[in-house]
Each structure stands twice: as structure tokens, then as C-alpha cells.
Amino acid sequence: MVEITDVVCSLCGCVCDDIVVEVEDNKVTKVKKGACSVGKSKLMGHGRIESPAIRDNGTLKNCSYDDAIKKAAEILAAARRPLLYGWSSTVCEADKVGVELAEEIGAVIDNTASVCHGPSVLAIQDVGLPSCTLGQVKNRADLVIYWGANPAAAHANHMKRYSYISKGYWTEEGKKNKKLVVVDVRRTATAKMADVFLQIEQGKDYLVFSALRAMLLGYEDVVPEEVGGISKKDLLETVRMMKEAKFGMIFFGMGATHTRGRHNNVVNAIQTTRAAHTHTKFSIMPMRGHYNVAGINQVCTWETGFPFAVDLSRGYAWYNPGETSSTDLLVRRECDAALFIATDPGAHFPGESIRHLSKIPVIQIDPFPNPTTEFADVVIPCAISGVEAEGNVYRMDNIPIRLRKLVDTEYMADEEIMKGILEEVRAIKEKEGE
Amino acid sequence: MVEGELLIRNGVVYDPINGVNGEKKDISIRDGKVVEEVTNPKVIDAEGRVVMPGGVDIHSHIAGGKVNAGRLFRPEDGRKGRETKTKVCRAQSGYSVPNTFATGYRYAKMGYTFVMEAAMPPLAARHTHEEMVDIPILDNAAMPLIDNNWMTMEYVKSGDTDLLAAYIAWMIKATKGYGVKVVNPGGTEAWAWAKNCDINDAVPYFDVTPAEIVKGLAEATEKFEMPHSIHVHGNMLGHPGNFETTLATYDLVKGIKPYRNRPTMHATHTQFHSYGGTSWRDFESKAGAIADYVNKNEHLSIDLGSIILGDTTTMTADGPMEYSLYQITGRKWTNHDVELETGSGITPFLYSGKSPVNTIQWAIGQELALLVKDPWKLALTTDHPNAGPFIGYPIIISMLMSKRRRDESAEDMHKVIFDRAEYSSIDREYDLNEIAIITRGMAAKTLGLHEHGKGHLGVGADGDVAIYDISPEERDAGKIQKAFLNTKYTIKGGEVVVKDGEVVATPAGRTIFVTPECDDKLTEEMMVKLKDKFDHYYSVTFNNYPVQDAYLPNPYEIKAPWRS
């Protein structure tokens, strides 16, 4: 038995890095400390795709890695409008090969932000993002606001490691030094812990942000007696707390980005943060979901100039979400082949997109079987990053951390698979060129 | 580096480090290094053209968190520099915040082969390195920000310079960095509470002043045989009347003895620190006062931070400064404070010749170059992209070389240039030797890289050569500008990477890093304090913090022993 410390979790955007595990016979046998229950389950491992496979007459037939990679390359090299999607639950090293492949075949490369914090990216491109690292929150924040986010369920260690419950330099007594405000449409597990819970009406985020912002900027007279289900008195009390805080922090989730108003909600949230910043220190951060969704946005940006929905069919990067984002491409039935890595569109994309996917060749790279496996034509299993493969990832606050390899595996790592496909594609193109 | 021989024949060589000033001379390269002679070389005929060592940029923001945050929030900038992928080159985007590939290609086209990334937040050092690896052709290095750091401030307060030295040694090693970077010392920590500091203000909670931080870090740095001095962006950047703070900052390190014959402080983007007046209304140039100080003192080097007119993306670890700028423009603003260490801010900015303030800023950058008598004391920079993108360097070169061009430009600017700046009264014109000094020789020497093959063409130097398509007699400012934007040839490590202004090869560059060697006992004592910081305050563990070797596929190490 070997004990491994400082293990980095490859589940959610928290990227907890103080986990201790025991490894015996090349298997993680125990997660001793640091991980939440979901992270623990990932580290311990569960059902895997056993072999590379190619669909033949409707049935997946096992094959070698070489054959699967060759088949994937043939599909992509022949495609006129290929889509390469996913990238958020793998490491940056694989993402980089993905961008190179997209350039090589003139593909659209898109990542899960497209259907997740894409609206936040659009908002940031409009107004910027006054933010900070999670350690700043831990050490300084005396007011934490979760808006449309339920970390108690979705980012289980977030409050303990970084925010409301954590202890830091100016927050030695943890939550005794802090106030928690939760804004949500329902009384979530996080809301139950809050000092102030603002249960807003569905779809009224924009209005409530506007009311708070007006008050922060000194225009409380224009705010009516009730906004989005919240009384003016409660709004004023929230604003008082914001002004009196020494360091305020807003974390927002899908509840703000995927309700009426979308990216406009986030623009307003950021502008509310800026309004609060005229009184005291205030910052804001999106609660990124996958452990490396921030990372693919980073890689895609430094390599192409743009964070997601990047169309390379012209030979240079063309970025126009709504036109070049995955679900839009699929709904328009534009794509004639798709590669999905470290993601499950089968479970997350709209039905119309899936209908189109069922008609075109689909390649899947993933450690685990999921609904996408059911219609994928080439299935390539991979090593689990953070358990069987190492690599760089970016936490939700864009801090880069290196995933550790804990056990050996015969599965190929995402990076190797991607490199294999790229090489094969180049070989095919060279042959065609001759 | 490529194997084989190369001969650059009949060029007119400017190699100021070796005292070569416009001599017709052959350059021989074997296996990537300059040698006495070659026997069976590939020959490049540089007949009558200007030949210089590869350019060395002492200060530029090309990689890392804030550069990428700049790209991410400015898709409108990304659209500006689009170029289609070629057989050799990856797809390019961006003007003031180009993608990593464009960064490498465009620098190489200007004849540059080394660029110093000027600000690496230690906690995000892996990010800086990931991007540097993706910048083709260029060798590079990065300076970690160590001034708003809690460990630094605590040791400065207790006066434990040796322990501070042990800490900066650990930090430079942990980040695979090059030296000590200082950005608004104390002010960025204060910014974590939305405050700022001037040079003698106490930093909130830490009870030290920026002045003490700068002095402490300079003393600690000189405990080692560090190739480069502390690299300082002082307090009050961009504020009218800041030249007094600037001069006071310079004075702080006057008595400190450097380990070798180099300055004890490199003061960066001096244009932003040379402001007179009490507000934007009576804003004026104090380049004269700053240049006067630089002329009279030997302990200091500077770089320009010269303005390029047009739109750009400003970014710095000076969080409060970016906030001030955003308040002026009302444009978008990103901020990213980093726990226990530093911060950063980013906002777009337009430098307009119609604006009196921008006009004076434009004048100051060039005045500094023209008023500092000894070009070995200054380097050409635009603090890319803060005062403008690096591809504007040839504009500044042409201005410095041509009084006529400066006069023409002044006519197009706000008339304030004639009243509140010395610009139009200065007749000096740079010659090519002086240009070679401020674009390679000085930077290489100040960074200590001349001892590692950069910035010169002596035997043993790296085979990094720029051949510009002009004759040494050329006086036409437009032709000079054009020649310095796109070389006839750029050679990196003996390999032709640019030919006739086109990138023809994209070898990977090296990451140069410094290893300060500290006494084990001191390190051990320092470690107790450091581990406490990780146990209680950092959000990343001690063991996951240092940059792993995997991030430097082409490393080049410079050892910096403890001075006995």
C-alpha cells in the first residue's frame, strides 16, 4: 500500500488539491481525506468503456486502438464541416492538440462553455470581470453572495475550502466572520445556511440586479416597493450589507446564466459588482462546472484568440457564438462529422441537435460509457486524467494546477489519442496531396 | 539550434557589445553558435545591408493570465490581426493582444529572438510557462512578482534580509523565473481592499512602506550573483505629478552594491512615470528631470514604454492603476487579485493624437530616449501592449532616427506638444549603432544574457542574426520603419526563420530561468514561515505549487550562487 498526498481532484471547478489516497495493487483503494463524495467516487473509479470499438451494421464491435484512431482520422479528414467538441474534462495538453487538429481539418472547435457559462463569456466580453483568486475570498471576504448557484450540492467543497466556511487571515473564525447571502428561486441546501435568503421569482434576476445596482449608485428612490418578489426593505438591507462589507464576493451559477436574460443577467451582475466597488472591495466569479472548462477557454484563447465556438474553416479563427456554436451548427444540420471528447452531448444537447448527430459519423473519446456512446460510430476509451494520466488544468479562478497520475493503465491518455488522430489525418492529407 | 554551417557575407554589422559599429564583416555560424570561420557553409549574401544580433526585448507582456484575459475579453482585437494558417505557420489573430503564434512570428519578423515576459504572478506561473511554450521561435524568460507578497513584506518589516533572500531564491526556483519583479509595491496589496499606496505610505495591515519593500528586495537580490537587478514598476504609475515619486524610487537603491558591473535597479516603462502637473489639466512632460537623473547616476537603467498611437489593451499587476484608467474611459475592466502575492487589471485604451494628455505621453517616451545621453542606459520598449503593441517598435525607431519625421508627427498632434513638452526643441538623431544598443545590446547586458549568447555576435554567441533590407546610409524614415518591421532575414540559432519578411521556419524557443543558490540553513528557517502560509492561507498546497519540469520542454538554466 502506498499513500499519495496532494492528490488533485478532476471532477469540478473547485479542483481540490489536498486529497490523500491509498493505492494498492495499482488501484485507488481508499480516499482518506479532502475529497467530497462525488470526487471520491471518481477517484475510486467505476464502470469503464472496455475497448475501442467501431460501429458496424448498428453494433459496436471491439477493435484495436490503431484501428479506431485510423477510422476516426478517416472520418475527420473526409468531412467538410467537422465539429470538435468537449475538452472541459480533460487536460490542456489534449486541448492543445485539439486546436491543432481543428486548424488542420478546418473544423469548428467548441467546448462545453458553449452550453454552460457561454453567456458569462459574452458578458465578460461586454464589460470585463472584476475578480480574484479563491484564496483572496478565503482570507478576506466577509460577505459571500451565491446567486443562482447551489454549491452545497454542485461544488460540495467550495464553501469549506474557499468561501463561507473557510478560515483565512482576516477570517480566522470562518463563518463567524462572514455573512452569507443566497439568491435563488428555490430554498436550496445552500439557501438554508444563509443569513439572508432572497427567494426571487423565476426569470427576475435582471430586475433584482438592476434594483440593487440602482441602490448602490444612490438611486433608491427609483426602486419600487417590490422587485422580482423581494421587498424593497430586504433589498435595502442587502445593499447595506454590501456597502458595509470590507470584501464582498459574488459567485454566480447556471441559475443566473440560463434563465430569462441570459448573458444580460451576467452583464448586470458584473455592473452591480462595479457599483458595489465604488463603496468597498467587491469581486465576482462564475462557478465553473467541469474541472478544466476554464482551461479549454484559456488554451483556445491563447492559441486562436477566442475562448469557444471557434470556426477554423477559413484557415483563420472566426468567432461568432450563435453561428459557430455547436448546438446552432447541429440544429442547422451543417456538420457532417463530429468528435466528442470528455463530454456527453447525448445527455446535454437539445433533441434536434441529437437527431442530426444520429445521421452523421460521430467519434467519442471518454473513459466512461454514457448516452453518447449509444450512437457514436467510433468509441475510443481513454485514461482518466487525474487518476491514470497527468496534465495541466485551470481551476474556476483560472489558477493552473497539475493533475497527478496515481496508477498505471493500459488505456491511452487523451493527449496521445489526439496526437494519433492528428498524425493519421496528416498522413491521409499528404497522400491525397500526392 | 540547427546543425550545420552558415555564412552571412558582406553585411554591414552593428554589434555594439563587441564594439563593432557599421563594419563590413562576415558572420560565421556553426551548429547554432557564432564561430571564427566556417569551411563549407550555406551562404547568405547580405551585401551592403544592415546586420545586427537578434533583438532582445527587456520588457513585454506576451504570455500568462492577464495577457490571455485581455485576449478573451477583446474579441474585437482578435479580429484585427487575422492571418490564415500556412504550411509553416499556425493561424494568427490579434493586434494588441495577438495569439501566442502571432506573437512569435511578428517578433521574429522584426528580427527579435529573445523576449522577457515582464510579469508572472507566481501562483499562476504554470500558465505563463504554458503560453511561452506555445510562442514559436523566441527564447524567453519571465519575472515573478515578489513585491506585494506577504512573505516579502513580513521579512522587510522584521529586517531579515538573508531570510528574504532565501525566500526570493525559493520563489524564483518554484516559478522557474528569471529575477525579481516589482509592480506598485504595497499598492497592489492595498488594492485587495480597494486602496492604493504612495512610496512612503504604510501598506494596510503590514506596516511597511513601498520604499522599504523596494530597498529590501534590492538588497536581497544582490545577495546572489543574479544576472539581472530588481525590475521595478514603481508607485503612482500614470498619475500626473508622479515624477517625484519616480525620482524618490530611484534614490532608494543608490547605496546598494551590485554583484557585478550592472545597475541595482531597472526602472521599466519610464514614460508612464515621468509626469508633471497636478491634474490632467496642467499635465506636462518631466522627461527632462528623469533623464537628468539617469544621466547623473550609474545605478539605474530604464526602458521607454513609448506610446504608439491607436487602440491597445492595457494590462498590469498594478490593479488600482487599471481601475483609475477604467474610470476615465468607462470601457470594460477586468481585475484579478492573486492571494498573498499580487493582482492585475486590464482595460482597453485608445491613444489619440488629438488628446493633449496622449500627445504629451507620446512626446515623453521619445524625449527620454533623446535626452538620456548614454544609450547603454535605456532600452526600447512600448511596455507591450500598455503603451502600444510591440509591432510599433519600428515607428519609434524611425522617429528617433529622424528629426524631420518627429517634426512632421508633431504637426499632426495636439498643439500642446509645443508648449508642455521639449519634443520639438530636441535635434538629436539616433544612428544605427545606437538603435542596435537600445534594441539588443543594452537589454542583453542589463539582463546578463550577453554572457549566455544573447544580444551580440562575438564568437560563442547564439547564431541569432537580423538582416535588415536597408543600407546604412538610408535616411528616409519611412524606409527605415518598413525595414525594421520585416527583416530580409532573421536567423535563430543558425536557422533561417524569416526570409523576405515571411516566416519560413518555426523552431521551438528555449525558456531561460535562474536558479539562485541559497544556504540550506537559511532556506530551512524560511521554510517554517512559508509552510505556515501554505497550511493556513494559500488555496493550493505547498507540494502542488512549484512549476513542474514538464512545463519547460526546452530549459536553459543560469545558476546564481550566493555571494560570499
Short mmCIF file of N, CA, C and O in Angstrom, two decimals, chain A residues 85 330 340 343-351 353-355 357 362 364 370-376:
data_model
loop_
_atom_site.label_atom_id
_atom_site.label_comp_id
_atom_site.label_asym_id
_atom_site.label_seq_id
_atom_site.Cartn_x
_atom_site.Cartn_y
_atom_site.Cartn_z
N TYR A 85 -15.80 18.85 -30.24
CA TYR A 85 -16.49 19.45 -29.09
C TYR A 85 -16.17 18.71 -27.80
O TYR A 85 -15.96 17.50 -27.78
N LEU A 330 -25.49 22.24 -35.28
CA LEU A 330 -26.17 20.96 -35.42
C LEU A 330 -27.63 21.15 -35.78
O LEU A 330 -28.19 20.44 -36.61
N PHE A 340 -16.43 14.03 -30.16
CA PHE A 340 -16.74 14.46 -28.80
C PHE A 340 -15.73 13.87 -27.85
O PHE A 340 -15.52 12.66 -27.81
N THR A 343 -16.99 14.57 -22.83
CA THR A 343 -18.28 15.25 -22.72
C THR A 343 -19.39 14.29 -23.14
O THR A 343 -19.12 13.23 -23.69
N ASP A 344 -20.60 14.68 -22.92
CA ASP A 344 -21.72 13.80 -23.24
C ASP A 344 -22.87 14.59 -23.85
O ASP A 344 -23.86 14.89 -23.18
N PRO A 345 -22.74 14.94 -25.12
CA PRO A 345 -23.82 15.69 -25.76
C PRO A 345 -25.12 14.89 -25.79
O PRO A 345 -26.21 15.47 -25.78
N GLY A 346 -24.99 13.56 -25.82
CA GLY A 346 -26.18 12.71 -25.83
C GLY A 346 -27.10 13.05 -24.67
O GLY A 346 -28.32 12.95 -24.77
N ALA A 347 -26.50 13.45 -23.54
CA ALA A 347 -27.32 13.79 -22.37
C ALA A 347 -27.64 15.27 -22.30
O ALA A 347 -28.59 15.68 -21.65
N HIS A 348 -26.82 16.12 -22.93
CA HIS A 348 -26.94 17.55 -22.67
C HIS A 348 -27.40 18.43 -23.83
O HIS A 348 -27.79 19.56 -23.62
N PHE A 349 -27.32 17.93 -25.06
CA PHE A 349 -27.70 18.77 -26.19
C PHE A 349 -29.20 18.67 -26.44
O PHE A 349 -29.83 17.67 -26.12
N PRO A 350 -29.78 19.68 -27.06
CA PRO A 350 -31.21 19.62 -27.39
C PRO A 350 -31.51 18.50 -28.38
O PRO A 350 -30.64 18.11 -29.16
N GLY A 351 -32.74 18.02 -28.31
CA GLY A 351 -33.15 16.88 -29.12
C GLY A 351 -32.88 17.05 -30.61
O GLY A 351 -32.44 16.12 -31.29
N SER A 353 -30.54 18.71 -32.06
CA SER A 353 -29.11 18.51 -32.34
C SER A 353 -28.79 17.03 -32.38
O SER A 353 -28.05 16.55 -33.24
N ILE A 354 -29.35 16.31 -31.41
CA ILE A 354 -29.06 14.88 -31.31
C ILE A 354 -29.60 14.16 -32.56
O ILE A 354 -28.94 13.25 -33.08
N ARG A 355 -30.75 14.59 -33.01
CA ARG A 355 -31.33 13.95 -34.21
C ARG A 355 -30.33 14.06 -35.37
O ARG A 355 -30.11 13.12 -36.11
N LEU A 357 -27.10 14.45 -35.05
CA LEU A 357 -25.92 13.64 -34.72
C LEU A 357 -26.14 12.17 -35.07
O LEU A 357 -25.20 11.45 -35.43
N VAL A 362 -20.03 9.97 -35.80
CA VAL A 362 -19.67 10.56 -34.51
C VAL A 362 -18.53 9.75 -33.88
O VAL A 362 -18.58 8.53 -33.84
N GLN A 364 -16.36 9.29 -30.36
CA GLN A 364 -16.37 9.62 -28.94
C GLN A 364 -15.07 9.19 -28.27
O GLN A 364 -14.61 8.07 -28.49
N ASN A 370 -21.61 6.52 -21.84
CA ASN A 370 -22.69 7.45 -21.50
C ASN A 370 -23.67 7.49 -22.68
O ASN A 370 -23.45 6.78 -23.68
N PRO A 371 -24.73 8.26 -22.62
CA PRO A 371 -25.70 8.24 -23.72
C PRO A 371 -25.09 8.47 -25.10
O PRO A 371 -25.57 7.93 -26.10
N THR A 372 -24.01 9.24 -25.18
CA THR A 372 -23.38 9.49 -26.48
C THR A 372 -22.83 8.19 -27.08
O THR A 372 -22.82 8.00 -28.30
N THR A 373 -22.37 7.29 -26.20
CA THR A 373 -21.83 6.01 -26.67
C THR A 373 -22.88 5.26 -27.50
O THR A 373 -22.55 4.51 -28.42
N GLU A 374 -24.15 5.48 -27.16
CA GLU A 374 -25.24 4.75 -27.82
C GLU A 374 -25.34 5.04 -29.31
O GLU A 374 -25.82 4.21 -30.08
N PHE A 375 -24.89 6.22 -29.72
CA PHE A 375 -24.98 6.50 -31.16
C PHE A 375 -23.62 6.79 -31.80
O PHE A 375 -23.52 7.09 -32.99
N ALA A 376 -22.53 6.72 -30.99
CA ALA A 376 -21.21 7.00 -31.55
C ALA A 376 -20.81 5.89 -32.52
O ALA A 376 -21.14 4.73 -32.31
#
